[in-house]
Short mmCIF file of C-alpha atoms in Angstrom, two decimals:
data_model
loop_
_atom_site.label_atom_id
_atom_site.label_comp_id
_atom_site.label_asym_id
_atom_site.label_seq_id
_atom_site.Cartn_x
_atom_site.Cartn_y
_atom_site.Cartn_z
CA MET A 21 0.24 -0.17 -0.01
CA THR A 22 1.42 3.38 -0.86
CA GLN A 23 1.81 6.12 1.74
CA HIS A 24 -1.52 8.04 1.16
CA THR A 25 -0.10 11.91 2.05
CA THR A 26 1.13 14.80 -0.18
CA ASP A 27 4.72 15.52 -0.47
CA ASN A 28 4.98 17.34 2.64
CA ASP A 29 4.04 14.64 5.34
CA ASN A 30 3.48 17.46 7.99
CA SER A 31 1.32 19.40 5.92
CA ALA A 32 -1.87 20.38 7.22
CA GLU A 33 -3.32 18.92 3.76
CA PHE A 34 -3.70 15.19 3.30
CA SER A 35 -4.85 13.04 0.55
CA HIS A 36 -8.63 12.26 0.26
CA ASP A 37 -7.40 8.66 0.45
CA LEU A 38 -5.58 9.05 3.45
CA ARG A 39 -8.41 10.86 5.40
CA ALA A 40 -10.84 7.95 3.82
CA ALA A 41 -8.45 4.88 5.01
CA VAL A 42 -8.55 6.50 8.70
CA GLU A 43 -12.13 7.12 8.75
CA ALA A 44 -12.76 3.49 7.55
CA VAL A 45 -10.52 1.47 10.26
CA VAL A 46 -11.81 3.35 12.95
CA MET A 47 -15.50 3.22 11.66
CA VAL A 48 -15.24 -0.53 11.75
CA SER A 49 -13.57 -0.98 15.01
CA GLU A 50 -15.69 -1.97 17.89
CA HIS A 51 -13.01 -0.27 20.35
CA PRO A 52 -10.58 2.57 19.78
CA VAL A 53 -7.76 2.38 17.47
CA ASP A 54 -4.38 2.62 18.62
CA VAL A 55 -2.66 5.45 16.93
CA ARG A 56 0.38 3.22 16.45
CA LEU A 57 -1.55 0.45 14.52
CA LEU A 58 -3.64 3.13 12.72
CA ALA A 59 -0.39 4.46 11.75
CA GLN A 60 0.96 1.30 10.55
CA LEU A 61 -2.37 0.27 8.61
CA VAL A 62 -2.11 3.35 6.62
CA GLU A 63 1.44 3.55 6.46
CA THR A 64 2.29 6.68 7.47
CA SER A 65 3.74 8.03 10.74
CA VAL A 66 2.01 8.56 14.18
CA GLU A 67 2.09 12.27 14.04
CA THR A 68 0.61 12.42 10.45
CA VAL A 69 -2.27 10.15 11.97
CA GLU A 70 -2.74 12.65 14.84
CA MET A 71 -3.13 15.47 12.72
CA VAL A 72 -5.41 13.79 10.09
CA CYS A 73 -7.55 12.65 12.84
CA ALA A 74 -7.80 16.34 14.43
CA GLY A 75 -8.35 17.52 10.99
CA LEU A 76 -11.27 15.44 10.68
CA ALA A 77 -12.46 16.19 14.15
CA ALA A 78 -12.62 19.73 13.45
CA GLU A 79 -14.41 19.12 10.29
CA TYR A 80 -17.03 17.05 11.92
CA ALA A 81 -17.48 19.66 14.48
CA GLN A 82 -17.68 22.53 11.92
CA GLN A 83 -20.40 20.73 9.83
CA GLY A 84 -22.42 20.27 12.89
CA ARG A 85 -22.36 16.32 12.42
CA GLY A 86 -24.28 13.90 14.80
CA PHE A 87 -21.10 11.97 15.76
CA GLN A 88 -17.64 12.87 16.66
CA LEU A 89 -14.28 11.57 16.19
CA VAL A 90 -12.59 11.59 19.57
CA ARG A 91 -9.14 10.48 21.21
CA VAL A 92 -9.95 7.76 23.68
CA ALA A 93 -7.72 5.41 25.85
CA GLY A 94 -4.85 6.21 23.44
CA GLY A 95 -6.73 5.42 20.64
CA TYR A 96 -9.70 7.19 18.01
CA ARG A 97 -13.13 6.20 17.70
CA PHE A 98 -16.46 7.43 16.50
CA GLN A 99 -19.24 8.01 18.71
CA SER A 100 -22.62 9.85 18.95
CA HIS A 101 -22.51 13.84 19.79
CA PRO A 102 -23.54 14.44 23.09
CA ASP A 103 -26.03 17.02 22.00
CA GLN A 104 -27.92 14.10 20.46
CA ALA A 105 -28.09 12.31 23.47
CA ALA A 106 -32.16 12.23 23.86
CA TYR A 107 -32.43 10.51 20.31
CA VAL A 108 -30.01 7.98 20.98
CA GLU A 109 -31.43 7.12 24.05
CA ARG A 110 -34.73 6.59 22.48
CA PHE A 111 -33.22 3.97 20.15
CA VAL A 112 -31.56 2.32 22.64
CA ILE A 113 -33.72 -0.55 24.18
CA GLU A 114 -34.35 0.16 27.83
CA GLY A 115 -33.10 -2.80 30.04
CA GLN A 116 -30.91 -3.92 27.22
CA SER A 117 -27.93 -4.00 29.64
CA SER A 118 -28.68 -3.79 33.48
CA ARG A 119 -26.96 -0.62 35.03
CA LEU A 120 -24.44 -0.54 37.85
CA SER A 121 -26.25 -0.07 41.31
CA ALA A 122 -25.16 2.86 43.74
CA ALA A 123 -23.04 0.91 45.47
CA ALA A 124 -21.01 -0.58 42.62
CA LEU A 125 -20.76 3.15 41.06
CA GLU A 126 -19.25 4.38 44.63
CA THR A 127 -16.85 1.31 44.80
CA LEU A 128 -15.97 2.33 41.29
CA ALA A 129 -15.16 6.15 41.91
CA ILE A 130 -12.92 5.13 44.89
CA VAL A 131 -11.07 2.64 42.75
CA ALA A 132 -10.38 5.27 39.94
CA TYR A 133 -9.31 7.83 42.43
CA LYS A 134 -7.35 5.87 44.82
CA GLN A 135 -6.13 3.14 42.76
CA PRO A 136 -4.03 1.03 43.07
CA ILE A 137 -6.33 -0.12 46.02
CA SER A 138 -6.82 -3.19 47.82
CA ARG A 139 -10.26 -4.78 48.48
CA ALA A 140 -9.78 -4.43 52.27
CA GLN A 141 -8.93 -0.61 51.74
CA ILE A 142 -12.06 0.04 49.66
CA ALA A 143 -14.23 -1.62 52.27
CA ALA A 144 -12.56 0.55 54.86
CA ILE A 145 -13.26 3.71 53.06
CA ARG A 146 -17.13 2.48 52.35
CA GLY A 147 -17.53 0.89 55.58
CA VAL A 148 -19.26 -1.92 54.52
CA SER A 149 -18.15 -5.32 52.58
CA VAL A 150 -17.45 -4.95 48.81
CA ASP A 151 -16.71 -8.29 47.89
CA ALA A 152 -19.80 -9.13 45.86
CA VAL A 153 -19.32 -5.26 44.17
CA VAL A 154 -15.73 -5.79 43.53
CA ARG A 155 -16.66 -9.33 41.76
CA THR A 156 -19.14 -7.48 39.41
CA LEU A 157 -16.81 -4.72 38.67
CA THR A 158 -14.27 -7.35 37.72
CA HIS A 159 -16.64 -9.29 35.91
CA ARG A 160 -18.06 -6.56 33.81
CA GLY A 161 -14.23 -5.39 33.00
CA TYR A 162 -14.52 -2.11 34.50
CA ILE A 163 -11.54 -2.99 37.15
CA GLU A 164 -8.99 -5.46 36.90
CA GLU A 165 -5.99 -6.75 39.04
CA VAL A 166 -2.89 -4.47 38.41
CA SER A 167 -0.41 -5.56 41.20
CA ARG A 168 0.02 -7.19 44.71
CA ASP A 169 0.69 -5.10 47.76
CA PRO A 170 4.53 -6.08 48.83
CA GLY A 171 3.07 -6.16 52.46
CA PRO A 172 2.12 -9.29 54.83
CA GLY A 173 -0.68 -11.19 52.69
CA GLN A 174 0.08 -9.61 49.41
CA ALA A 175 -3.07 -8.59 48.89
CA VAL A 176 -4.37 -7.98 45.24
CA MET A 177 -4.47 -4.42 44.21
CA TYR A 178 -7.29 -3.12 42.00
CA GLY A 179 -7.11 -0.35 39.10
CA THR A 180 -9.58 0.82 36.37
CA SER A 181 -9.23 -0.97 33.09
CA ARG A 182 -9.01 0.33 29.37
CA LEU A 183 -12.74 -0.30 29.13
CA PHE A 184 -13.51 2.02 32.05
CA LEU A 185 -11.59 4.49 29.92
CA GLU A 186 -13.75 3.81 26.67
CA LYS A 187 -16.71 4.09 28.81
CA MET A 188 -16.15 6.92 30.39
CA GLY A 189 -14.42 8.94 27.13
CA LEU A 190 -11.51 9.43 28.66
CA ASP A 191 -8.13 9.16 27.41
CA SER A 192 -6.27 8.47 30.66
CA VAL A 193 -7.13 8.46 34.22
CA SER A 194 -5.15 12.01 34.49
CA ASP A 195 -7.99 13.17 32.66
CA LEU A 196 -10.42 12.24 35.29
CA PRO A 197 -12.23 15.58 37.15
CA ASP A 198 -10.17 16.99 40.15
CA LEU A 199 -11.55 16.00 43.27
CA GLY A 200 -10.91 19.40 44.65
CA ASP A 201 -13.78 20.74 42.35
CA PHE A 202 -16.26 18.95 44.70
CA VAL A 203 -14.40 19.77 47.80
CA PRO A 204 -15.18 22.95 49.75
CA ASP A 205 -12.30 25.02 50.39
CA PRO A 206 -10.34 24.72 53.75
CA THR A 207 -11.71 28.15 54.92
CA ILE A 208 -15.07 27.31 54.43
CA VAL A 209 -14.81 23.96 56.09
CA GLU A 210 -13.71 25.81 59.06
CA ALA A 211 -16.10 28.19 59.19
CA LEU A 212 -18.90 25.62 58.97
CA GLU A 213 -16.98 23.92 61.92
CA GLN A 214 -16.97 27.03 64.04
CA GLY A 215 -20.54 27.57 63.30
CA LEU A 216 -21.25 24.25 64.44
CA ARG A 217 -19.50 24.18 68.02
CA PHE A 218 -21.33 24.62 70.84
CA ASP A 219 -19.90 26.16 74.02
CA ALA A 220 -21.70 25.56 76.77
CA SER A 221 -19.63 28.32 78.92
CA GLU A 222 -20.43 30.97 76.48
CA VAL A 223 -24.23 30.03 76.78
CA ILE A 224 -23.77 30.44 80.18
CA ASP A 225 -21.86 33.61 80.58
CA ALA A 226 -24.41 35.53 77.84
CA GLN A 227 -27.35 35.07 80.49
CA PRO A 228 -28.17 37.83 82.48
CA ALA A 229 -26.58 37.97 86.03
CA GLN A 230 -29.13 37.58 89.17
CA ASP A 231 -28.94 40.54 91.44
CA GLU A 232 -28.31 38.95 94.95
CA ASP A 233 -30.26 41.61 96.88
CA ALA A 234 -33.11 41.52 94.57
CA PRO A 235 -36.45 40.19 95.85
CA ALA A 236 -36.91 36.14 95.26
CA ALA A 237 -39.83 35.65 92.69
CA PRO A 238 -42.92 34.61 94.50
CA VAL A 239 -43.63 30.81 94.37
CA ILE A 240 -47.03 29.85 93.41
CA ASP A 241 -48.41 26.58 94.35
CA LEU A 242 -50.77 25.45 91.70
CA ARG A 243 -52.54 23.03 93.95
CA ASP A 244 -53.84 25.58 96.17
CA SER A 245 -54.75 28.17 93.50
CA ALA A 246 -56.73 25.63 91.81
CA ASN A 247 -59.03 25.19 94.89
CA SER A 248 -59.16 29.04 95.61
CA PRO A 249 -62.29 30.75 94.75
CA SER A 250 -62.37 32.90 91.51
CA VAL A 251 -62.43 36.67 91.58
#
């Protein structure tokens, strides 16, 4: 196969054949096509493939197409445009694939942000047993064994899989949203803590002091008053 590029391989302009070849390979692949494999298949450099894909992605966006060419998990794939999600949801058969439970989603988030992490560490964070949930996530292919703890017992350490990146539309775990975006600023937390603190001594000091020389308030016996005649 001849190299489908113009005379200048680094040019922003590429032949129709090269662009079509890249589109065809990515289109028929069920999973994101690794950039190096794509370059090998179309007989050009990785840098050229990156530029071709970037150009195609920009072209689709400018045309307002209902799909996108995106870089995911180290490769490229076609996916529906987020703006068309409502129509895609109508097409997808409800219940075709079971959804993850809230417990599974919580566990998956813990693994994603704390990996590599052991089953015991996950359980300590969640406060409940996670054996069944970990088995489910492993069976679904979202997490996998990545290493062993060098400490006593050599516990299995879990991390997210390539499939997880594909499902989340991420190129790597470093693309996950920063947890700091969801955690209040330390000054806000401190202010909340100060506002919630209860100091009994301050309540006592705040009450007006009673004059020792002032006459004591009369004591009324309700039992006697109940038997006394009305005025």
